[in-house]
XYZ file of C-alpha atoms in Angstrom:
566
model
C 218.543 72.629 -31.150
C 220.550 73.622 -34.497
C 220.471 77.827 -35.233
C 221.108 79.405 -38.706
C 224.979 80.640 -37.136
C 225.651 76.646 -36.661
C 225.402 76.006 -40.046
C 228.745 77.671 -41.135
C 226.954 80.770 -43.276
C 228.333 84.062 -43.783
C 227.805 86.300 -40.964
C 225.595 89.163 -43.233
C 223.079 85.872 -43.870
C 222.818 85.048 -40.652
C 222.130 88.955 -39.989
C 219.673 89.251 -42.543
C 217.726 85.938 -41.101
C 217.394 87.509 -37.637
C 216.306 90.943 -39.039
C 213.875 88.887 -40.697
C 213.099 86.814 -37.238
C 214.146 83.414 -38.440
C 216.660 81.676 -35.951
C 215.646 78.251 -36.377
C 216.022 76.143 -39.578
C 213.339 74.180 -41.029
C 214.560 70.014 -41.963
C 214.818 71.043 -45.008
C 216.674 73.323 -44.566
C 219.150 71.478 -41.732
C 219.634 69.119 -44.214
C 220.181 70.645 -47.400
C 222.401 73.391 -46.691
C 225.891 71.896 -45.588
C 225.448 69.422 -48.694
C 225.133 72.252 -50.889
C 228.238 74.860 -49.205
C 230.662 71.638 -50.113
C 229.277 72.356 -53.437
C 227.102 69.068 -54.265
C 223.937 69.108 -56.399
C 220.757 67.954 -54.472
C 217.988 66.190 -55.453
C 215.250 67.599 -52.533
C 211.383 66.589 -52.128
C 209.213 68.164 -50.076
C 205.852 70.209 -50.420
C 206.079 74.075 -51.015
C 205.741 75.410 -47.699
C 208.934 73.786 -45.970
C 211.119 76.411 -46.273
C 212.688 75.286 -49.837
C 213.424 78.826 -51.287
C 215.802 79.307 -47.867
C 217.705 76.039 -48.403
C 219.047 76.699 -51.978
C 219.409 80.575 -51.373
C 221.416 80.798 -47.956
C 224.317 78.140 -49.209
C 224.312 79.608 -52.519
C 224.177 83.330 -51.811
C 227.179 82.066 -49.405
C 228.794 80.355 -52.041
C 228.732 83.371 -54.398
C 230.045 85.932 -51.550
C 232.859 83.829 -51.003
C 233.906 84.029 -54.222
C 233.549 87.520 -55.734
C 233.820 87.415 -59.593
C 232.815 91.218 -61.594
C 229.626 91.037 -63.551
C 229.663 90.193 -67.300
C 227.522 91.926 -69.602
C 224.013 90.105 -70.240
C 224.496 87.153 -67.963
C 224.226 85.806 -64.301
C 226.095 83.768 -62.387
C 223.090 81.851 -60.507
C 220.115 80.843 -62.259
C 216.882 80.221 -60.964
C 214.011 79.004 -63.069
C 210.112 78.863 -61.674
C 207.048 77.615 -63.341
C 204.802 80.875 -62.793
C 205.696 84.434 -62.725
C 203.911 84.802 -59.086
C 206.711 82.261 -57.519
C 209.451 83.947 -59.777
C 208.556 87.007 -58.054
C 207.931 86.097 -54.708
C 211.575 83.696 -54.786
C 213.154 86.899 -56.072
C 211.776 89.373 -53.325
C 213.345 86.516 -50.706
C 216.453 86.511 -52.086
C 216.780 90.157 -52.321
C 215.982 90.092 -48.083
C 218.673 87.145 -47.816
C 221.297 89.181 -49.456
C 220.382 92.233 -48.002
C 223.923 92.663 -46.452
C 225.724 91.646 -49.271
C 227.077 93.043 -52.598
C 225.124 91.103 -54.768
C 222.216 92.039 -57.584
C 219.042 89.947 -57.632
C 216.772 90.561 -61.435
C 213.299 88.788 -62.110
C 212.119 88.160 -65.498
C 208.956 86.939 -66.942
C 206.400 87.050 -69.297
C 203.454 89.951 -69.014
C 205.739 93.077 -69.060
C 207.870 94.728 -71.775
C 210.610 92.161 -72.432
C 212.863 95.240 -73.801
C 213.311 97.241 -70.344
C 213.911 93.787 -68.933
C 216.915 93.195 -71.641
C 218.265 96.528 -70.792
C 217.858 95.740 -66.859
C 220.583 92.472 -67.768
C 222.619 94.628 -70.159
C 225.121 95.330 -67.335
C 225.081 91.593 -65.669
C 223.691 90.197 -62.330
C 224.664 88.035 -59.826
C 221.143 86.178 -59.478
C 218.408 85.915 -62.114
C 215.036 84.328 -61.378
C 212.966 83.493 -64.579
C 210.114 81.600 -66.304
C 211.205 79.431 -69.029
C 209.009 81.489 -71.830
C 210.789 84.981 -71.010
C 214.032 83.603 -70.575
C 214.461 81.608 -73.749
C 212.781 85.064 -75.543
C 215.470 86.885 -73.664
C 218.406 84.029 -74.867
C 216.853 84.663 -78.441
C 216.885 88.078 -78.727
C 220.895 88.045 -77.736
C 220.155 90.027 -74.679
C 221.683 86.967 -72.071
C 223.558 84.392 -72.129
C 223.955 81.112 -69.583
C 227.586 80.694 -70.296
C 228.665 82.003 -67.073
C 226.377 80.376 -64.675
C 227.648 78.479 -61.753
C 224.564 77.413 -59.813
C 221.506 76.489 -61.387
C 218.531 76.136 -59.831
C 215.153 74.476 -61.275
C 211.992 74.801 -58.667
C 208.659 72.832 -58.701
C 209.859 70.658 -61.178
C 206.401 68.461 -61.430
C 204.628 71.576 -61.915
C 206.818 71.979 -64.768
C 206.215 69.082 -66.397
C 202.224 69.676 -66.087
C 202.498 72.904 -67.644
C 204.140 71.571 -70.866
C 207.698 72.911 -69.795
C 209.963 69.834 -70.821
C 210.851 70.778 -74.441
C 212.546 75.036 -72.900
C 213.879 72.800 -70.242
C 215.699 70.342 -72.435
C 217.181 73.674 -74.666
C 218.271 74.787 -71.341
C 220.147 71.889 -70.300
C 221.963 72.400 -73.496
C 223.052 75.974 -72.856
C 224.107 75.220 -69.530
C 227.983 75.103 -68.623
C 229.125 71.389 -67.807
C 230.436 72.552 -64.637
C 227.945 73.969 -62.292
C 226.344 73.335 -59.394
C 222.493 71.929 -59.734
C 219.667 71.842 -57.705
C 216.682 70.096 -58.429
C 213.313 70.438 -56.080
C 209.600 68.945 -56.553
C 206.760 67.986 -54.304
C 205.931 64.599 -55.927
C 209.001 62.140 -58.003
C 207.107 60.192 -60.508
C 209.129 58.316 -62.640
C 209.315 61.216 -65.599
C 209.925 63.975 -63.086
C 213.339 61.835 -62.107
C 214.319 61.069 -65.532
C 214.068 65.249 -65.941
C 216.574 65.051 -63.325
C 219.121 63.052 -64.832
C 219.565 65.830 -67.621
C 220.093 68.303 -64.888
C 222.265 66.893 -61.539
C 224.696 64.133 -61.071
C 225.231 62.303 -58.165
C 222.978 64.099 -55.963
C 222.173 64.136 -52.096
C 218.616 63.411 -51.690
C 216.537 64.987 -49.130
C 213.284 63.932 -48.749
C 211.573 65.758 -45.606
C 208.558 64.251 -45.913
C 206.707 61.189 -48.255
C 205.601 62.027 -51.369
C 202.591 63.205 -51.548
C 201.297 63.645 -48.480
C 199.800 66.129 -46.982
C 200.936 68.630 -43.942
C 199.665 66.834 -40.419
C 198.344 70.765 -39.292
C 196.034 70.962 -42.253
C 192.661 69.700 -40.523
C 190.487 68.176 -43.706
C 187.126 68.086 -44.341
C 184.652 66.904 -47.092
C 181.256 67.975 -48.001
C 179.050 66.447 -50.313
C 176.983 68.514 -52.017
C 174.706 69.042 -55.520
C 176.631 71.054 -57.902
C 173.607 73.746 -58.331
C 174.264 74.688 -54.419
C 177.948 75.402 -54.042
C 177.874 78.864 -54.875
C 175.284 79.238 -51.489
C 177.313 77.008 -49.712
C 180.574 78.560 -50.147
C 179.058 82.463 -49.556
C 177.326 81.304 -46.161
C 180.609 79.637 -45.103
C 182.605 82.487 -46.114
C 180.464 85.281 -44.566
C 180.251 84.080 -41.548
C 183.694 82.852 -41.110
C 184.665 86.237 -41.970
C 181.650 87.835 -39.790
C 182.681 85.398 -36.595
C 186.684 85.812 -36.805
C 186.857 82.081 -37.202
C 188.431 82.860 -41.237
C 191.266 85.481 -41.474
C 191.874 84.737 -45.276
C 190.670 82.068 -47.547
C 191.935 80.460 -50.956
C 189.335 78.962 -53.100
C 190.317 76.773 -55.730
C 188.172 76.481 -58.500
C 189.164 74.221 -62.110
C 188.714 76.996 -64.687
C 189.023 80.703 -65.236
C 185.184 81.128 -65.883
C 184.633 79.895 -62.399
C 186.518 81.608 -60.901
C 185.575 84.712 -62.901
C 181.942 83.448 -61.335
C 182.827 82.916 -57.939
C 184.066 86.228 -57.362
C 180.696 87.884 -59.082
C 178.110 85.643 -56.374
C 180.826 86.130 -53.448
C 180.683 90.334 -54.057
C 176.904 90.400 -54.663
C 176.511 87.808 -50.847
C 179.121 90.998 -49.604
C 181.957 88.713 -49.362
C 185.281 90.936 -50.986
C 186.953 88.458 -53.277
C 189.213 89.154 -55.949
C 190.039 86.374 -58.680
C 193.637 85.427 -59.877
C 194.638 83.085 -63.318
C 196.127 83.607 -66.950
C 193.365 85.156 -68.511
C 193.956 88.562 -65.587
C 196.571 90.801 -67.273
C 200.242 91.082 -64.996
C 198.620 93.841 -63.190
C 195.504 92.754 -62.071
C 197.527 89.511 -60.594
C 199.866 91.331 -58.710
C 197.182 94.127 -57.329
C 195.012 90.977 -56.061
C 197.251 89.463 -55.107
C 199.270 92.259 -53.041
C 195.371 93.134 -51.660
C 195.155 89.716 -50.348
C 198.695 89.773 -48.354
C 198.237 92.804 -46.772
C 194.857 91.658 -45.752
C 192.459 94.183 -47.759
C 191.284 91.157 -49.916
C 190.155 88.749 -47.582
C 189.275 86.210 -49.875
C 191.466 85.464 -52.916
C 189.405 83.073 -55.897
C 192.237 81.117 -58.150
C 193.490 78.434 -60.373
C 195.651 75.636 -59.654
C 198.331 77.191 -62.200
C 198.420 80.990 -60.558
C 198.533 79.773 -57.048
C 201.227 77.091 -57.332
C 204.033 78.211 -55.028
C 202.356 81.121 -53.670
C 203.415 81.796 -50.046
C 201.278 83.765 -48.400
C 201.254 83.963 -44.211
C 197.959 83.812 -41.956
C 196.140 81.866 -44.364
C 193.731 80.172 -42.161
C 191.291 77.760 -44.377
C 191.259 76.445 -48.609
C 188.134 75.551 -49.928
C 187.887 73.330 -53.146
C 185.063 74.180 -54.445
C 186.220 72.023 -57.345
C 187.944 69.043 -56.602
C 190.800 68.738 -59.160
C 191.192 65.961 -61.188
C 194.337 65.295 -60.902
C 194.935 63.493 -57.169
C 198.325 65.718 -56.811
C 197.194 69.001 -57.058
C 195.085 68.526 -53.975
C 198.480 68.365 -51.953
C 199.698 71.804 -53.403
C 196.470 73.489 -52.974
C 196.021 72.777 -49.093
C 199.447 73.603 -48.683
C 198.640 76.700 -48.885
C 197.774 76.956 -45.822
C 199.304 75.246 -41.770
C 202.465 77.089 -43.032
C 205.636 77.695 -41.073
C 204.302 75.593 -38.079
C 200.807 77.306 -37.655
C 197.101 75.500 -37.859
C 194.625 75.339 -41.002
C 191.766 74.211 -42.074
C 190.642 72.304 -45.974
C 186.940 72.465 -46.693
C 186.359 70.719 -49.811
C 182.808 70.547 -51.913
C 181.834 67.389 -53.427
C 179.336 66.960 -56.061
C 177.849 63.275 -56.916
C 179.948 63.302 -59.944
C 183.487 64.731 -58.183
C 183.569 61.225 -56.009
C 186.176 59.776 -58.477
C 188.046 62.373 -57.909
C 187.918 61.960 -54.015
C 188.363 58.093 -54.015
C 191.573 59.391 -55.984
C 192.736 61.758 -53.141
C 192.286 59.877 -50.349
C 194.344 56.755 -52.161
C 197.066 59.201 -53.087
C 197.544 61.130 -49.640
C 196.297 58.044 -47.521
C 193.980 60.275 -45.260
C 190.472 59.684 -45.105
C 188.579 63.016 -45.270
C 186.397 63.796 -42.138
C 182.500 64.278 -44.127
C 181.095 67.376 -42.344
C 176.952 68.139 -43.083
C 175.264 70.730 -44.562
C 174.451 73.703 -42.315
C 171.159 74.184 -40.279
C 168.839 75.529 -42.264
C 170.853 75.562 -44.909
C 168.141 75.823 -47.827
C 166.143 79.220 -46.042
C 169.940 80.622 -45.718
C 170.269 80.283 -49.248
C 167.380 81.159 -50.435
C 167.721 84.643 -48.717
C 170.496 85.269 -50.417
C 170.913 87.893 -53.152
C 169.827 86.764 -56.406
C 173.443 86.949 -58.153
C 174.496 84.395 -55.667
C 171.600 81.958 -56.041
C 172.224 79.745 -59.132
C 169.188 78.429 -60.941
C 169.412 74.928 -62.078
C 169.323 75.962 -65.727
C 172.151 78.388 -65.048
C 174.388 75.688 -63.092
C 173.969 73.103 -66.499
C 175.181 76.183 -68.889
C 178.193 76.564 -66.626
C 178.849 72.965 -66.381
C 178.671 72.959 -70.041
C 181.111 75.541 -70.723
C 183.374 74.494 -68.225
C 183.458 71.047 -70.267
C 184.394 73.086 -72.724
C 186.769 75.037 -71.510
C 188.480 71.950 -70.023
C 188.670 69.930 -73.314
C 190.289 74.041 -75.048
C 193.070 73.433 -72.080
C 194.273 70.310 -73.028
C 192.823 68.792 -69.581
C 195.469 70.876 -67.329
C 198.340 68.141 -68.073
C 201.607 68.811 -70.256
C 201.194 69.854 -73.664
C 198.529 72.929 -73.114
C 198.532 76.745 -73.655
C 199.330 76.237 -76.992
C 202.292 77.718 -79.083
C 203.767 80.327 -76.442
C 207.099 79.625 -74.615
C 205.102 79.009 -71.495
C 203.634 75.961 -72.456
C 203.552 73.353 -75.074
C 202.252 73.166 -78.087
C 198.947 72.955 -79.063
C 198.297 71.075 -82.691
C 195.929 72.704 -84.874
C 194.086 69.518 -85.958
C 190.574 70.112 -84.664
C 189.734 66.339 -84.058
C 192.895 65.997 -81.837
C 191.890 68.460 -79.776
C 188.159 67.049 -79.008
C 185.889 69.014 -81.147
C 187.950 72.897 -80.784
C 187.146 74.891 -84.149
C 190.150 76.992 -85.182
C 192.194 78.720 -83.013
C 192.073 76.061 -80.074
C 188.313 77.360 -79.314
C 185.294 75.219 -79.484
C 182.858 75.550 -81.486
C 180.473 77.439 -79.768
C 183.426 79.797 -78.512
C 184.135 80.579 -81.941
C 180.672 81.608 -83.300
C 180.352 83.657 -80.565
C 183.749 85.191 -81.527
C 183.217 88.577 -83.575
C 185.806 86.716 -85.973
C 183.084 84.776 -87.209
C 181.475 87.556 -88.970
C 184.093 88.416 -90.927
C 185.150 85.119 -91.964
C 181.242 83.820 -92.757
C 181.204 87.231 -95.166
C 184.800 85.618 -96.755
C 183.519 82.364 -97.315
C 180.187 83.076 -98.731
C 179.564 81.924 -101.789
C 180.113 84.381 -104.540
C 177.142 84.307 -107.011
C 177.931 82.501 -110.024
C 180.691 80.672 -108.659
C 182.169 77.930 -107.535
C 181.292 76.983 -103.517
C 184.574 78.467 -101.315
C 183.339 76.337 -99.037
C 184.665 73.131 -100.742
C 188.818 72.669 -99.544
C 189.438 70.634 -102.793
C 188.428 73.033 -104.839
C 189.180 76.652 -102.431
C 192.880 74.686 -102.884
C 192.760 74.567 -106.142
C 192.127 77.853 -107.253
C 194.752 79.190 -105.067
C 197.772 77.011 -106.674
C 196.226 78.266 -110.169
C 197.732 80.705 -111.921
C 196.346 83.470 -113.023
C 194.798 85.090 -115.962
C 198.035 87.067 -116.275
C 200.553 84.694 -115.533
C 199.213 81.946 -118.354
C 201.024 80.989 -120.695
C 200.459 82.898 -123.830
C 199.605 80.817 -126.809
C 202.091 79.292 -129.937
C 199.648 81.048 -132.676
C 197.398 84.249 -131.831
C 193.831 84.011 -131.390
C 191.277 86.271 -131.591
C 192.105 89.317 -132.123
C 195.631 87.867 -132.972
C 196.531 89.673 -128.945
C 199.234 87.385 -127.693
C 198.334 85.720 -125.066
C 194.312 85.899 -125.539
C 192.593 82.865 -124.916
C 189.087 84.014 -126.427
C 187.967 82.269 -129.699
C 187.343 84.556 -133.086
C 184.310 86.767 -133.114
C 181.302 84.750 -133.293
C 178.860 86.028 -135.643
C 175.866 87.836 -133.855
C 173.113 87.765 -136.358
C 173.218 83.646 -136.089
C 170.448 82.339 -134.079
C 171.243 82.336 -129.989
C 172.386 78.416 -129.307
C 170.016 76.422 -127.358
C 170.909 75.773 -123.759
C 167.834 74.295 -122.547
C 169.689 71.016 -122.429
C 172.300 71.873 -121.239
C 172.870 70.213 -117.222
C 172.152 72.799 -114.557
C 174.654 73.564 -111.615
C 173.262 73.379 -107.801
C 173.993 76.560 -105.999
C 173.340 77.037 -102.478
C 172.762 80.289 -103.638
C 171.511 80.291 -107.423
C 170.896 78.068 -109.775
C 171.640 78.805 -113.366
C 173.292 76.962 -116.371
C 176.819 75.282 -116.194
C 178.667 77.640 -118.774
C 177.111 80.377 -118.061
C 178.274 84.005 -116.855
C 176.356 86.039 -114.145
C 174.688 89.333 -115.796
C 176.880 91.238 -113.811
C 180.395 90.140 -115.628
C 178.720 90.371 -119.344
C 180.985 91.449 -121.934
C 181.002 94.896 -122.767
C 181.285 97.142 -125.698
C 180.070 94.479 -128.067
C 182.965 91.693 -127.056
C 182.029 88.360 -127.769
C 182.104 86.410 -124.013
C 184.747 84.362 -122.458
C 184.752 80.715 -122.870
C 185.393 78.982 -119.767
C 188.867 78.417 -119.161
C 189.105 74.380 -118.979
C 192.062 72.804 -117.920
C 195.691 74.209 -117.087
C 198.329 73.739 -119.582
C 200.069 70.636 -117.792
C 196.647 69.088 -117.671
C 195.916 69.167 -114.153
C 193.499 71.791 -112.491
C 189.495 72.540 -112.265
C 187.365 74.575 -114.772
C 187.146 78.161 -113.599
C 186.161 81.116 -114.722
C 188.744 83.855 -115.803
């Protein structure tokens, strides 16, 4: 048997691994860690929950002891990048307990809290930063840190970062990175674009692979239920209340597909008395970290989330993971149950599987090459439910407008592949061309989302048509009548008019006592509002003080333009 003190690390390591009660090393770690104290990059795969975060901190914590260097101003020396600010934390907070004994500063950055005391926190230097791509790059950008002086660089659930839209900040990165470093490069699964990423990042690695790719942790025991879509909601508060009632659950992850429903979850789960607390990106930094802090410690015993805010998250004496969605994606079935059977103890994976989710199953069970035990419905299942407290029971009419907006709300995320969360620096971009983005209005909402939007008021009061004049409505023309110039800004005429004024376009005084002209044949205009005579002026903008009225304007001076009025 191989101990942390046979591994050659520095004796305050090896003290801060026993204060923390950790004498043996995981494979991972046994076979990552002398590769990376000679200093070679490493190319590692393996599912979160091996003991990654220990493998490229120990030997590079070591490496940095070894060599003391005095800080620089706005930079680091190690750099860390995660896809989600929950792993960034919790992969700073271990690091911080690994270096414990040593003389060595550990900062955290990401998005959700003031970027300026952040900037002020690296003003001085560090010896370790841990980031997300978005808040670093705004941090690079602002002048307030620079990568110039980094020596080990390490990039963490890389295939996560490639879902999330992460490869175009990752590519600038590569670019501001020293040639000579140290790189380490970890992911669960290495499809062919997550090992082209690579290439940009390590040369001539070691590869560690502790287990296949893809599969799934041989202590996670996994079960399937098949189930209509209308009676999750009962089927997930009767499992969880008396799980919880019975001992049998100490703390549960469900994994829902969109914020909404998880939003909805947590409502039904409080009204059954189940406590449940929801995290994902539309919770504000503080609401994440208080649920998520309740759920550690064990006040929160049931924690609702997305497959985005949970990536990564280790949390101990998590004892069963219900999908109440199954994700669409095959590999993000792996990450969720691994969530739980961590650090050698037992778990349990419920999933819920509606008629139209067995794709998505056939999918799984190809991927991880398990075949899901099916478990029934419970006794008396149907009384159970129907005893439940109305919030929790989900008429059939109120299960098809959730499916509906949950369409929705899937087709607004881009379909939780690369490319989403549109412009920020923690995603990628999001076009603005409404049929690329399957029916969204403006703003990357649907249609529905945006009438419901108090937005719409205001801009259905800007685009109304104005009485008398042209439809807004109509882009060719709206365009057109922007690029024109204006009254003021026309060129004045070669001889006076009028009232010999330079630069007024109205005709001589017409002679009042003549007859009125007949406009009874004139053509008439179509208004969805009015309907009057082409030519003519609303009463409103008549001429006063006995001024003969304006003509229309006709065409701009170059010829090109519509008719308008002045």
């Amino acid at each position: 048997m191989t101990y942390f003190s046979d591994l050659g690390l520095a004796e305050p390591l090896v003290r801060a691994l026993e204060a923390k009660g950790y004498t043996d090393p995981t494979p991972i770690q046994l076979q990552s860690i002398p590769a990376l104290l000679e200093g070679r990059d490493l190319l590692g795969i393996a599912q979160t929950g091996t003991g990654k975060t220990a493998a490229f901190a120990l030997p590079s914590l070591h490496r940095l002891a070894a060599n003391p260097k005095a800080r620089s101003n706005a930079s680091c020396r190690m750099l860390v990048l995660s896809p989600t600010r929950e792993l960034a934390a919790q992969i700073a907070d271990n690091m911080r307990g690994y270096a414990k004994f040593l003389n060595l500063s550990v900062q955290c950055v990401f998005g959700g809290l003031p970027v300026n005391k952040q900037a002020r926190a690296l003003a001085g230097g560090c010896d370790v930063l841990v980031a997300t791509p978005g808040r670093l790059l705004d941090l690079i950008d602002q002048r307030a840190l620079t990568l110039r002086n980094v020596e080990i660089f390490v990039l963490d659930e890389a295939d996560q970062m490639m879902d999330l839209g992460f490869i175009v900040p990752l590519k600038r990165v590569a670019n501001m990175l020293p040639k000579e470093r140290q790189s380490l490069f970890f992911s669960a699964t290495m499809p062919k674009a997550i090992a082209d990423l690579g290439k940009q990042f390590i040369s001539n690695p070691v590869r560690v692979e502790v287990t296949p790719q893809a599969t799934t942790a041989e202590r996670v025991e996994q079960y399937v239920c098949f189930v209509n879509q209308s009676e999750k909601q009962s089927l997930l508060s009767l499992s969880l209340k008396k799980g919880l009632e019975s001992g049998e659950i100490t703390s549960a992850l469900v994994f829902t597909r969109t914020k909404h429903g998880a939003d909805r979850v947590v409502r039904h789960l409080n009204a059954a008395g189940v406590q449940a607390a929801a995290i994902h990106g539309n919770k504000s930094q503080a609401q994440r970290t208080a649920a998520l802090s309740a759920f550690r410690k064990g006040t929160m015993p049931v924690l609702i989330a997305t497959d985005i805010a949970a990536r990564g998250i280790d949390v101990t004496g998590v004892s069963h993971v219900f999908n109440y969605e199954l994700p669409n994606v095959a590999e993000q079935y792996v990450h969720r149950i691994g969530r739980t059977a961590r650090a050698g103890a037992d778990g349990v994976a419920l999933s819920f599987c509606a008629p139209d989710e067995k794709p998505y199953l056939r999918d799984i069970e190809r991927l991880t090459d398990v075949k899901l035990a099916t478990v029934p419905l419970p006794e008396n299942f149907t009384q159970e439910a129907s005893r439940l407290p109305a919030p929790a029971r989900r008429s059939q009419a109120e299960m098809e407008q959730d499916a509906r907006r949950d369409e929705r709300d899937a087709r607004g995320l881009g379909g939780a592949r690369g490319g989403q969360r549109g412009g920020q620096r923690s995603g990628g971009p999001r076009g603005n061309n409404n049929r690329a983005q399957g029916g969204q209005s403006r703003d990357g909402q649907s249609r529905d989302q945006y009438i419901r939007n108090e937005r719409f008021a205001n801009d259905r009061k800007a685009t109304a048509p104005r009485p008398g004049g042209f439809n807004p409505l109509a882009g060719e023309e709206r365009e057109a009548q922007a690029s024109a110039p204006r009254r003021d800004d026309r060129p004045a005429h070669s001889q006076p008019r009028g009232d010999a004024r330079q630069g007024d376009r109205r005709g001589p005084p017409r002679d009042r006592s003549a007859a009125p002209r007949d406009r009874s044949e004139r053509p008439v205009a179509v208004h969805r509002d009015a309907v009057r005579p082409v030519g003519t002026k609303p009463r409103s903008d008549a001429p006063q003080g006995g001024q003969a009225p304006r003509k229309p304007a006709g065409k701009k001076p170059n010829g090109g333009g519509q008719r308008r009025w002045g």
